[in-house]
PDB file of C-alpha atoms and ligand atoms in Angstrom:
ATOM      1  CA  UNK A   1      26.876  -0.414  26.089  1.00  0.00           C
ATOM      2  CA  UNK A   2      23.356   0.305  26.656  1.00  0.00           C
ATOM      3  CA  UNK A   3      20.517  -1.328  25.892  1.00  0.00           C
ATOM      4  CA  UNK A   4      19.286  -1.665  22.600  1.00  0.00           C
ATOM      5  CA  UNK A   5      15.673   0.243  22.085  1.00  0.00           C
ATOM      6  CA  UNK A   6      12.525  -1.722  19.963  1.00  0.00           C
ATOM      7  CA  UNK A   7      10.281   0.699  18.772  1.00  0.00           C
ATOM      8  CA  UNK A   8       6.590  -0.584  17.176  1.00  0.00           C
ATOM      9  CA  UNK A   9       4.804   0.262  13.860  1.00  0.00           C
ATOM     10  CA  UNK A  10       1.821  -0.716  13.753  1.00  0.00           C
ATOM     11  CA  UNK A  11      -0.823  -0.098  10.414  1.00  0.00           C
ATOM     12  CA  UNK A  12      -4.281  -1.319  10.792  1.00  0.00           C
ATOM     13  CA  UNK A  13      -5.163  -0.791   7.773  1.00  0.00           C
ATOM     14  CA  UNK A  14      -8.159  -1.563   5.743  1.00  0.00           C
ATOM     15  CA  UNK A  15      -7.594  -4.717   3.972  1.00  0.00           C
ATOM     16  CA  UNK A  16      -4.685  -5.956   5.524  1.00  0.00           C
ATOM     17  CA  UNK A  17      -2.792  -5.450   9.207  1.00  0.00           C
ATOM     18  CA  UNK A  18       1.156  -4.500   9.636  1.00  0.00           C
ATOM     19  CA  UNK A  19       3.714  -4.823  11.822  1.00  0.00           C
ATOM     20  CA  UNK A  20       6.875  -3.392  11.990  1.00  0.00           C
ATOM     21  CA  UNK A  21       9.583  -3.194  14.785  1.00  0.00           C
ATOM     22  CA  UNK A  22      13.150  -1.308  14.739  1.00  0.00           C
ATOM     23  CA  UNK A  23      15.854  -1.353  16.849  1.00  0.00           C
ATOM     24  CA  UNK A  24      17.917   1.238  17.621  1.00  0.00           C
ATOM     25  CA  UNK A  25      15.399   3.875  15.444  1.00  0.00           C
ATOM     26  CA  UNK A  26      17.465   2.173  11.561  1.00  0.00           C
ATOM     27  CA  UNK A  27      17.635  -1.583  11.786  1.00  0.00           C
ATOM     28  CA  UNK A  28      14.212  -3.144  11.171  1.00  0.00           C
ATOM     29  CA  UNK A  29      13.827  -6.620  13.414  1.00  0.00           C
ATOM     30  CA  UNK A  30      10.721  -7.850  12.529  1.00  0.00           C
ATOM     31  CA  UNK A  31       8.069  -7.464  10.473  1.00  0.00           C
ATOM     32  CA  UNK A  32       4.425  -8.593   9.801  1.00  0.00           C
ATOM     33  CA  UNK A  33       1.537  -8.676   7.467  1.00  0.00           C
ATOM     34  CA  UNK A  34      -1.646 -10.259   7.629  1.00  0.00           C
ATOM     35  CA  UNK A  35      -4.310 -10.624   5.174  1.00  0.00           C
ATOM     36  CA  UNK A  36      -6.915  -8.902   7.358  1.00  0.00           C
ATOM     37  CA  UNK A  37      -7.122  -5.331   8.591  1.00  0.00           C
ATOM     38  CA  UNK A  38      -8.937  -3.166  10.979  1.00  0.00           C
ATOM     39  CA  UNK A  39     -11.852  -4.376  13.572  1.00  0.00           C
ATOM     40  CA  UNK A  40     -10.605  -8.126  12.552  1.00  0.00           C
ATOM     41  CA  UNK A  41      -7.937 -10.176  14.527  1.00  0.00           C
ATOM     42  CA  UNK A  42      -5.222  -9.136  12.101  1.00  0.00           C
ATOM     43  CA  UNK A  43      -3.247  -6.523  13.986  1.00  0.00           C
ATOM     44  CA  UNK A  44      -3.307  -8.336  17.139  1.00  0.00           C
ATOM     45  CA  UNK A  45      -2.048 -11.285  15.424  1.00  0.00           C
ATOM     46  CA  UNK A  46       0.479  -8.784  13.022  1.00  0.00           C
ATOM     47  CA  UNK A  47       1.760  -7.290  16.877  1.00  0.00           C
ATOM     48  CA  UNK A  48       1.992 -11.114  17.814  1.00  0.00           C
ATOM     49  CA  UNK A  49       4.207 -12.673  14.535  1.00  0.00           C
ATOM     50  CA  UNK A  50       6.245  -9.339  14.870  1.00  0.00           C
ATOM     51  CA  UNK A  51       7.694 -10.322  18.342  1.00  0.00           C
ATOM     52  CA  UNK A  52       8.248 -13.674  18.026  1.00  0.00           C
ATOM     53  CA  UNK A  53       9.571 -13.327  14.622  1.00  0.00           C
ATOM     54  CA  UNK A  54      12.224 -10.856  16.853  1.00  0.00           C
ATOM     55  CA  UNK A  55      11.945 -12.853  20.036  1.00  0.00           C
ATOM     56  CA  UNK A  56      11.005  -9.902  22.325  1.00  0.00           C
ATOM     57  CA  UNK A  57       7.873  -9.802  24.213  1.00  0.00           C
ATOM     58  CA  UNK A  58       5.577  -6.598  24.363  1.00  0.00           C
ATOM     59  CA  UNK A  59       6.920  -5.396  27.562  1.00  0.00           C
ATOM     60  CA  UNK A  60      10.463  -4.848  25.170  1.00  0.00           C
ATOM     61  CA  UNK A  61       8.685  -2.336  23.151  1.00  0.00           C
ATOM     62  CA  UNK A  62       9.663   1.375  24.213  1.00  0.00           C
ATOM     63  CA  UNK A  63       6.976   2.969  22.481  1.00  0.00           C
ATOM     64  CA  UNK A  64       4.452   2.261  19.834  1.00  0.00           C
ATOM     65  CA  UNK A  65       2.905   4.220  17.077  1.00  0.00           C
ATOM     66  CA  UNK A  66      -0.557   2.885  16.006  1.00  0.00           C
ATOM     67  CA  UNK A  67      -2.081   4.351  12.143  1.00  0.00           C
ATOM     68  CA  UNK A  68      -3.594   3.353   9.232  1.00  0.00           C
ATOM     69  CA  UNK A  69      -7.420   3.467   8.959  1.00  0.00           C
ATOM     70  CA  UNK A  70      -8.328   1.742  11.950  1.00  0.00           C
ATOM     71  CA  UNK A  71      -5.444   3.210  14.410  1.00  0.00           C
ATOM     72  CA  UNK A  72      -7.858   5.288  16.783  1.00  0.00           C
ATOM     73  CA  UNK A  73      -9.209   1.336  17.971  1.00  0.00           C
ATOM     74  CA  UNK A  74      -5.773  -0.027  18.786  1.00  0.00           C
ATOM     75  CA  UNK A  75      -5.747  -0.174  22.108  1.00  0.00           C
ATOM     76  CA  UNK A  76      -2.126  -0.157  23.305  1.00  0.00           C
ATOM     77  CA  UNK A  77      -0.626   2.069  21.545  1.00  0.00           C
ATOM     78  CA  UNK A  78       1.565   5.205  22.524  1.00  0.00           C
ATOM     79  CA  UNK A  79       1.385   8.079  19.590  1.00  0.00           C
ATOM     80  CA  UNK A  80      -1.444   7.609  17.249  1.00  0.00           C
ATOM     81  CA  UNK A  81      -1.112   9.529  14.329  1.00  0.00           C
ATOM     82  CA  UNK A  82      -2.366  10.317  10.699  1.00  0.00           C
ATOM     83  CA  UNK A  83      -1.169   7.361   8.110  1.00  0.00           C
ATOM     84  CA  UNK A  84      -0.336  10.448   6.054  1.00  0.00           C
ATOM     85  CA  UNK A  85       2.112  11.363   8.088  1.00  0.00           C
ATOM     86  CA  UNK A  86       3.400   7.641   8.640  1.00  0.00           C
ATOM     87  CA  UNK A  87       3.907   7.433   4.872  1.00  0.00           C
ATOM     88  CA  UNK A  88       5.645  10.170   4.811  1.00  0.00           C
ATOM     89  CA  UNK A  89       8.099   9.383   6.798  1.00  0.00           C
ATOM     90  CA  UNK A  90       8.593   5.672   5.898  1.00  0.00           C
ATOM     91  CA  UNK A  91       8.614   6.782   2.096  1.00  0.00           C
ATOM     92  CA  UNK A  92      11.739   9.530   2.395  1.00  0.00           C
ATOM     93  CA  UNK A  93      13.356   6.515   4.874  1.00  0.00           C
ATOM     94  CA  UNK A  94      13.612   4.369   2.028  1.00  0.00           C
ATOM     95  CA  UNK A  95      13.776   7.389  -0.703  1.00  0.00           C
ATOM     96  CA  UNK A  96      14.663  10.734   0.108  1.00  0.00           C
ATOM     97  CA  UNK A  97      15.389  11.465  -3.006  1.00  0.00           C
ATOM     98  CA  UNK A  98      10.873  11.202  -3.837  1.00  0.00           C
ATOM     99  CA  UNK A  99       9.025  13.889  -4.273  1.00  0.00           C
ATOM    100  CA  UNK A 100       5.754  12.709  -5.086  1.00  0.00           C
ATOM    101  CA  UNK A 101       4.580   9.293  -3.566  1.00  0.00           C
ATOM    102  CA  UNK A 102       1.732   7.173  -4.644  1.00  0.00           C
ATOM    103  CA  UNK A 103       0.066   4.822  -2.167  1.00  0.00           C
ATOM    104  CA  UNK A 104      -2.157   2.491  -3.609  1.00  0.00           C
ATOM    105  CA  UNK A 105      -4.291   0.886  -1.125  1.00  0.00           C
ATOM    106  CA  UNK A 106      -7.447  -1.718   0.352  1.00  0.00           C
ATOM    107  CA  UNK A 107      -9.775   0.906  -0.561  1.00  0.00           C
ATOM    108  CA  UNK A 108      -8.330   4.256  -1.272  1.00  0.00           C
ATOM    109  CA  UNK A 109      -5.216   5.705  -3.129  1.00  0.00           C
ATOM    110  CA  UNK A 110      -3.459   8.470  -2.705  1.00  0.00           C
ATOM    111  CA  UNK A 111      -0.399  10.952  -3.570  1.00  0.00           C
ATOM    112  CA  UNK A 112       1.429  13.204  -2.028  1.00  0.00           C
ATOM    113  CA  UNK A 113       4.020  15.548  -2.034  1.00  0.00           C
ATOM    114  CA  UNK A 114       6.978  16.130  -0.668  1.00  0.00           C
ATOM    115  CA  UNK A 115       9.943  18.465  -0.348  1.00  0.00           C
ATOM    116  CA  UNK A 116      13.645  17.777  -0.211  1.00  0.00           C
ATOM    117  CA  UNK A 117      13.263  17.428   3.711  1.00  0.00           C
ATOM    118  CA  UNK A 118      10.332  14.067   3.302  1.00  0.00           C
ATOM    119  CA  UNK A 119       7.970  16.800   4.749  1.00  0.00           C
ATOM    120  CA  UNK A 120       4.615  16.872   3.207  1.00  0.00           C
ATOM    121  CA  UNK A 121       3.362  20.212   1.305  1.00  0.00           C
ATOM    122  CA  UNK A 122       0.550  18.654  -0.189  1.00  0.00           C
ATOM    123  CA  UNK A 123      -1.625  15.274  -1.007  1.00  0.00           C
ATOM    124  CA  UNK A 124      -4.532  14.084  -3.370  1.00  0.00           C
ATOM    125  CA  UNK A 125      -7.010  10.910  -2.308  1.00  0.00           C
ATOM    126  CA  UNK A 126      -9.259   8.723  -3.276  1.00  0.00           C
ATOM    127  CA  UNK A 127     -11.451   7.198  -0.480  1.00  0.00           C
ATOM    128  CA  UNK A 128     -14.697   7.738  -2.223  1.00  0.00           C
ATOM    129  CA  UNK A 129     -14.636   4.927  -5.053  1.00  0.00           C
ATOM    130  CA  UNK A 130     -13.444   1.367  -5.249  1.00  0.00           C
ATOM    131  CA  UNK A 131     -12.182   1.458  -8.840  1.00  0.00           C
ATOM    132  CA  UNK A 132      -8.326   2.897  -8.492  1.00  0.00           C
ATOM    133  CA  UNK A 133      -7.545   0.783  -5.522  1.00  0.00           C
ATOM    134  CA  UNK A 134      -6.959  -2.250  -4.100  1.00  0.00           C
ATOM    135  CA  UNK A 135     -10.444  -3.340  -3.789  1.00  0.00           C
ATOM    136  CA  UNK A 136     -11.163  -3.442  -7.355  1.00  0.00           C
ATOM    137  CA  UNK A 137      -8.521  -5.834  -7.942  1.00  0.00           C
ATOM    138  CA  UNK A 138      -9.577  -7.948  -4.816  1.00  0.00           C
ATOM    139  CA  UNK A 139     -13.126  -7.848  -6.664  1.00  0.00           C
ATOM    140  CA  UNK A 140     -11.476  -8.739  -9.836  1.00  0.00           C
ATOM    141  CA  UNK A 141      -9.270 -11.299  -8.462  1.00  0.00           C
ATOM    142  CA  UNK A 142     -12.019 -13.226  -6.811  1.00  0.00           C
ATOM    143  CA  UNK A 143     -14.242 -13.291  -9.978  1.00  0.00           C
ATOM    144  CA  UNK A 144     -11.168 -14.950 -12.047  1.00  0.00           C
ATOM    145  CA  UNK A 145     -10.682 -17.478  -9.771  1.00  0.00           C
ATOM    146  CA  UNK A 146      -7.464 -16.048  -9.101  1.00  0.00           C
ATOM    147  CA  UNK A 147      -5.680 -14.993  -6.230  1.00  0.00           C
ATOM    148  CA  UNK A 148      -4.316 -11.177  -5.711  1.00  0.00           C
ATOM    149  CA  UNK A 149      -0.416 -12.502  -5.818  1.00  0.00           C
ATOM    150  CA  UNK A 150      -1.022 -13.756  -8.978  1.00  0.00           C
ATOM    151  CA  UNK A 151      -2.533 -11.042 -11.200  1.00  0.00           C
ATOM    152  CA  UNK A 152       1.466 -10.075 -11.927  1.00  0.00           C
ATOM    153  CA  UNK A 153       2.258 -13.093 -13.715  1.00  0.00           C
ATOM    154  CA  UNK A 154      -0.666 -13.255 -15.471  1.00  0.00           C
ATOM    155  CA  UNK A 155      -0.116  -9.931 -17.365  1.00  0.00           C
ATOM    156  CA  UNK A 156       3.271 -11.156 -17.982  1.00  0.00           C
ATOM    157  CA  UNK A 157       1.700 -13.594 -19.654  1.00  0.00           C
ATOM    158  CA  UNK A 158      -0.661 -11.347 -21.963  1.00  0.00           C
ATOM    159  CA  UNK A 159       0.154 -11.247 -25.360  1.00  0.00           C
ATOM    160  CA  UNK A 160      -3.253  -8.471 -25.470  1.00  0.00           C
ATOM    161  CA  UNK A 161      -4.779  -6.518 -23.686  1.00  0.00           C
ATOM    162  CA  UNK A 162      -9.544  -6.695 -22.855  1.00  0.00           C
ATOM    163  CA  UNK A 163     -10.318  -3.396 -22.266  1.00  0.00           C
ATOM    164  CA  UNK A 164     -12.681  -2.624 -19.355  1.00  0.00           C
ATOM    165  CA  UNK A 165     -15.238  -0.028 -20.771  1.00  0.00           C
ATOM    166  CA  UNK A 166     -16.840   0.724 -16.828  1.00  0.00           C
ATOM    167  CA  UNK A 167     -15.244   2.377 -14.472  1.00  0.00           C
ATOM    168  CA  UNK A 168     -17.579   1.583 -11.543  1.00  0.00           C
ATOM    169  CA  UNK A 169     -16.646  -1.719  -9.780  1.00  0.00           C
ATOM    170  CA  UNK A 170     -19.749  -3.658  -9.798  1.00  0.00           C
ATOM    171  CA  UNK A 171     -20.195  -2.757 -13.420  1.00  0.00           C
ATOM    172  CA  UNK A 172     -16.588  -3.577 -14.289  1.00  0.00           C
ATOM    173  CA  UNK A 173     -17.118  -7.053 -12.305  1.00  0.00           C
ATOM    174  CA  UNK A 174     -20.446  -7.636 -14.679  1.00  0.00           C
ATOM    175  CA  UNK A 175     -17.867  -6.919 -17.492  1.00  0.00           C
ATOM    176  CA  UNK A 176     -15.377  -9.287 -17.027  1.00  0.00           C
ATOM    177  CA  UNK A 177     -17.889 -11.807 -15.725  1.00  0.00           C
ATOM    178  CA  UNK A 178     -19.887 -11.782 -19.534  1.00  0.00           C
ATOM    179  CA  UNK A 179     -16.707 -11.924 -21.005  1.00  0.00           C
ATOM    180  CA  UNK A 180     -16.236 -14.983 -19.324  1.00  0.00           C
ATOM    181  CA  UNK A 181     -18.929 -16.041 -20.365  1.00  0.00           C
ATOM    182  CA  UNK A 182     -17.873 -15.883 -23.834  1.00  0.00           C
ATOM    183  CA  UNK A 183     -14.224 -17.236 -22.996  1.00  0.00           C
ATOM    184  CA  UNK A 184     -12.616 -15.062 -23.353  1.00  0.00           C
ATOM    185  CA  UNK A 185      -8.955 -15.282 -22.297  1.00  0.00           C
ATOM    186  CA  UNK A 186      -7.350 -14.330 -18.459  1.00  0.00           C
ATOM    187  CA  UNK A 187      -4.245 -13.210 -19.426  1.00  0.00           C
ATOM    188  CA  UNK A 188      -5.932 -10.595 -21.469  1.00  0.00           C
ATOM    189  CA  UNK A 189      -9.200  -9.476 -18.808  1.00  0.00           C
ATOM    190  CA  UNK A 190      -6.299  -8.957 -16.169  1.00  0.00           C
ATOM    191  CA  UNK A 191      -4.417  -6.586 -18.770  1.00  0.00           C
ATOM    192  CA  UNK A 192      -7.043  -5.159 -18.679  1.00  0.00           C
ATOM    193  CA  UNK A 193      -8.338  -4.585 -15.210  1.00  0.00           C
ATOM    194  CA  UNK A 194      -4.281  -3.530 -14.335  1.00  0.00           C
ATOM    195  CA  UNK A 195      -5.260  -0.972 -17.005  1.00  0.00           C
ATOM    196  CA  UNK A 196      -7.833   0.613 -15.609  1.00  0.00           C
ATOM    197  CA  UNK A 197      -6.715   0.420 -12.477  1.00  0.00           C
ATOM    198  CA  UNK A 198      -4.008   2.242 -13.680  1.00  0.00           C
ATOM    199  CA  UNK A 199      -5.643   5.423 -15.297  1.00  0.00           C
ATOM    200  CA  UNK A 200      -7.601   5.877 -12.339  1.00  0.00           C
ATOM    201  CA  UNK A 201      -4.642   6.164 -10.783  1.00  0.00           C
ATOM    202  CA  UNK A 202      -2.926   8.261 -13.488  1.00  0.00           C
ATOM    203  CA  UNK A 203      -5.400  11.081 -13.173  1.00  0.00           C
ATOM    204  CA  UNK A 204      -5.419  11.625  -9.862  1.00  0.00           C
ATOM    205  CA  UNK A 205      -1.758  11.458  -9.793  1.00  0.00           C
ATOM    206  CA  UNK A 206      -1.920  14.551 -12.435  1.00  0.00           C
ATOM    207  CA  UNK A 207      -4.081  16.133 -10.495  1.00  0.00           C
ATOM    208  CA  UNK A 208      -1.598  16.463  -7.587  1.00  0.00           C
ATOM    209  CA  UNK A 209       0.923  17.355 -10.476  1.00  0.00           C
ATOM    210  CA  UNK A 210       3.931  14.036 -10.476  1.00  0.00           C
ATOM    211  CA  UNK A 211       7.778  15.360  -9.390  1.00  0.00           C
ATOM    212  CA  UNK A 212       9.757  12.950  -9.932  1.00  0.00           C
ATOM    213  CA  UNK A 213      10.630  10.502  -9.021  1.00  0.00           C
ATOM    214  CA  UNK A 214       7.922   8.784  -7.804  1.00  0.00           C
ATOM    215  CA  UNK A 215       7.431   6.057  -5.751  1.00  0.00           C
ATOM    216  CA  UNK A 216       4.894   3.984  -4.889  1.00  0.00           C
ATOM    217  CA  UNK A 217       4.393   2.404  -1.897  1.00  0.00           C
ATOM    218  CA  UNK A 218       1.158  -0.089   0.379  1.00  0.00           C
ATOM    219  CA  UNK A 219       0.172  -3.640  -0.671  1.00  0.00           C
ATOM    220  CA  UNK A 220      -0.838  -3.049  -4.591  1.00  0.00           C
ATOM    221  CA  UNK A 221       2.913  -1.576  -5.771  1.00  0.00           C
ATOM    222  CA  UNK A 222       2.878  -5.547  -5.268  1.00  0.00           C
ATOM    223  CA  UNK A 223       1.296  -5.599  -8.453  1.00  0.00           C
ATOM    224  CA  UNK A 224       3.970  -5.454 -10.967  1.00  0.00           C
ATOM    225  CA  UNK A 225       0.799  -5.411 -13.724  1.00  0.00           C
ATOM    226  CA  UNK A 226      -0.433  -2.527 -12.101  1.00  0.00           C
ATOM    227  CA  UNK A 227       3.171  -1.353 -11.310  1.00  0.00           C
ATOM    228  CA  UNK A 228       3.907  -1.730 -15.661  1.00  0.00           C
ATOM    229  CA  UNK A 229       0.029  -0.260 -16.606  1.00  0.00           C
ATOM    230  CA  UNK A 230       1.270   2.762 -14.908  1.00  0.00           C
ATOM    231  CA  UNK A 231       4.518   3.237 -15.821  1.00  0.00           C
ATOM    232  CA  UNK A 232       3.131   3.197 -19.453  1.00  0.00           C
ATOM    233  CA  UNK A 233       0.043   5.698 -18.164  1.00  0.00           C
ATOM    234  CA  UNK A 234       2.994   8.261 -16.736  1.00  0.00           C
ATOM    235  CA  UNK A 235       5.999   7.540 -18.343  1.00  0.00           C
ATOM    236  CA  UNK A 236       8.566   7.553 -15.015  1.00  0.00           C
ATOM    237  CA  UNK A 237       9.293   3.504 -13.388  1.00  0.00           C
ATOM    238  CA  UNK A 238       8.408   4.124 -10.167  1.00  0.00           C
ATOM    239  CA  UNK A 239      10.932   3.587  -7.423  1.00  0.00           C
ATOM    240  CA  UNK A 240       9.720   0.152  -5.173  1.00  0.00           C
ATOM    241  CA  UNK A 241      10.977  -0.938  -1.988  1.00  0.00           C
ATOM    242  CA  UNK A 242      10.640  -5.192  -0.674  1.00  0.00           C
ATOM    243  CA  UNK A 243       8.433  -2.964   1.815  1.00  0.00           C
ATOM    244  CA  UNK A 244       6.294  -1.285  -0.122  1.00  0.00           C
ATOM    245  CA  UNK A 245       3.187  -2.386   1.792  1.00  0.00           C
ATOM    246  CA  UNK A 246       4.904  -2.114   5.667  1.00  0.00           C
ATOM    247  CA  UNK A 247       5.551   1.747   4.286  1.00  0.00           C
ATOM    248  CA  UNK A 248       3.020   2.608   7.209  1.00  0.00           C
ATOM    249  CA  UNK A 249       3.908   0.403   9.531  1.00  0.00           C
ATOM    250  CA  UNK A 250       7.581   1.838   8.877  1.00  0.00           C
ATOM    251  CA  UNK A 251       6.616   5.519   9.722  1.00  0.00           C
ATOM    252  CA  UNK A 252       4.713   4.520  12.929  1.00  0.00           C
ATOM    253  CA  UNK A 253       7.879   2.346  13.642  1.00  0.00           C
ATOM    254  CA  UNK A 254      10.684   5.498  13.157  1.00  0.00           C
ATOM    255  CA  UNK A 255       8.237   8.017  14.776  1.00  0.00           C
ATOM    256  CA  UNK A 256       7.652   6.061  17.939  1.00  0.00           C
ATOM    257  CA  UNK A 257      12.193   5.462  17.550  1.00  0.00           C
ATOM    258  CA  UNK A 258      12.394   9.233  17.767  1.00  0.00           C
ATOM    259  CA  UNK A 259       9.455   9.575  20.506  1.00  0.00           C
ATOM    260  CA  UNK A 260      11.365   7.349  22.402  1.00  0.00           C
ATOM    261  CA  UNK A 261      14.310   9.900  22.330  1.00  0.00           C
ATOM    262  CA  UNK A 262      12.323  12.753  23.929  1.00  0.00           C
TER     263      UNK A 262
HETATM  264  P1  ADP B 301      -4.901  -1.077   3.818  1.00  0.00           P
HETATM  265  O1  ADP B 301      -3.278  -0.279   4.480  1.00  0.00           O
HETATM  266  O2  ADP B 301      -5.641  -1.111   3.329  1.00  0.00           O
HETATM  267  O3  ADP B 301      -4.988  -2.538   4.182  1.00  0.00           O
HETATM  268  P2  ADP B 301      -2.980  -2.206   2.013  1.00  0.00           P
HETATM  269  O4  ADP B 301      -1.959  -1.068   1.774  1.00  0.00           O
HETATM  270  O5  ADP B 301      -1.649  -3.705   2.788  1.00  0.00           O
HETATM  271  O6  ADP B 301      -3.615  -1.930   1.884  1.00  0.00           O
HETATM  272  O7  ADP B 301      -3.020  -2.875   0.661  1.00  0.00           O
HETATM  273  C1  ADP B 301      -4.144  -4.200   0.397  1.00  0.00           C
HETATM  274  C2  ADP B 301      -3.924  -4.197  -1.728  1.00  0.00           C
HETATM  275  O8  ADP B 301      -2.703  -5.261  -1.812  1.00  0.00           O
HETATM  276  C3  ADP B 301      -5.277  -5.042  -1.346  1.00  0.00           C
HETATM  277  O9  ADP B 301      -5.781  -4.788  -1.587  1.00  0.00           O
HETATM  278  C4  ADP B 301      -4.166  -6.628  -2.478  1.00  0.00           C
HETATM  279  O10 ADP B 301      -4.981  -5.767  -3.880  1.00  0.00           O
HETATM  280  C5  ADP B 301      -2.976  -5.234  -3.100  1.00  0.00           C
HETATM  281  N1  ADP B 301      -1.859  -7.141  -2.991  1.00  0.00           N
HETATM  282  C6  ADP B 301      -1.727  -7.226  -1.236  1.00  0.00           C
HETATM  283  N2  ADP B 301      -0.801  -8.530  -1.004  1.00  0.00           N
HETATM  284  C7  ADP B 301      -0.939  -8.848  -2.671  1.00  0.00           C
HETATM  285  C8  ADP B 301       0.046 -10.095  -3.669  1.00  0.00           C
HETATM  286  N3  ADP B 301       1.097 -10.086  -2.491  1.00  0.00           N
HETATM  287  N4  ADP B 301       0.124  -9.159  -4.487  1.00  0.00           N
HETATM  288  C9  ADP B 301       0.199  -7.975  -5.368  1.00  0.00           C
HETATM  289  N5  ADP B 301      -1.206  -8.029  -4.310  1.00  0.00           N
HETATM  290  C10 ADP B 301      -1.336  -7.821  -2.616  1.00  0.00           C
END
């Protein structure tokens, strides 16, 4: 019997480092997400955690593909592949029917158009403004003394919405601080914050044109409040997998597996 082939995808994001190990190109052997991105110890810690989870050492990995914002700074990659390519590969593997992929990460948001074979046909991106990205949510969570992982539950508990009128993250932060000083309801503020992210993101999706089904990837897809607001803003329920934040790493590991067979 042939020995198992392990490949690794490493996604060095702006905010989080993700690593995924694939066995024989299809079976997920391990995943890890570390809340520290490119330029920190995050990537190395993510790799070490995934190897430990799979019970492997670096020498057991046949091929490594790096992607993400800090992909060029990763030592030990056999291939370096753009985020757009890896997100397209990952999303198509999880949801082959998806025609539009919305990825919201810590520092940017991108919308990809895929054809029926998962090939990237077109994309639009916001990497100029923090509004409509994970950074906006991270800033607001800090002001509200919440963890980003709590925002979804707070949104679900809200009985009303306090709309955030500023689109600029810095001004919106001041707006939330002044609302807090007036003892505004935190859950209603969280809902307003999610609506604000959804309005920005929905206009990015419309710039490319929404072809359904829509899949959502990136760490912000873990926030059920943003998903609620986007579903309302776009009029469609996005497909989201539990691997959403690992989508780029998944695509990278699939890429590494294909390369190892060549
Ligand atoms: P990047 O690749 O740019 O580092 P990610 O796709 O990893 O970004 O997404 C990071 C963002 O995901 C954070 O800014 C945060 O807002 C959001 N996020 C991370 N973990 C969670 C969680 N448990 N619940 C809700 N949101 C989360």
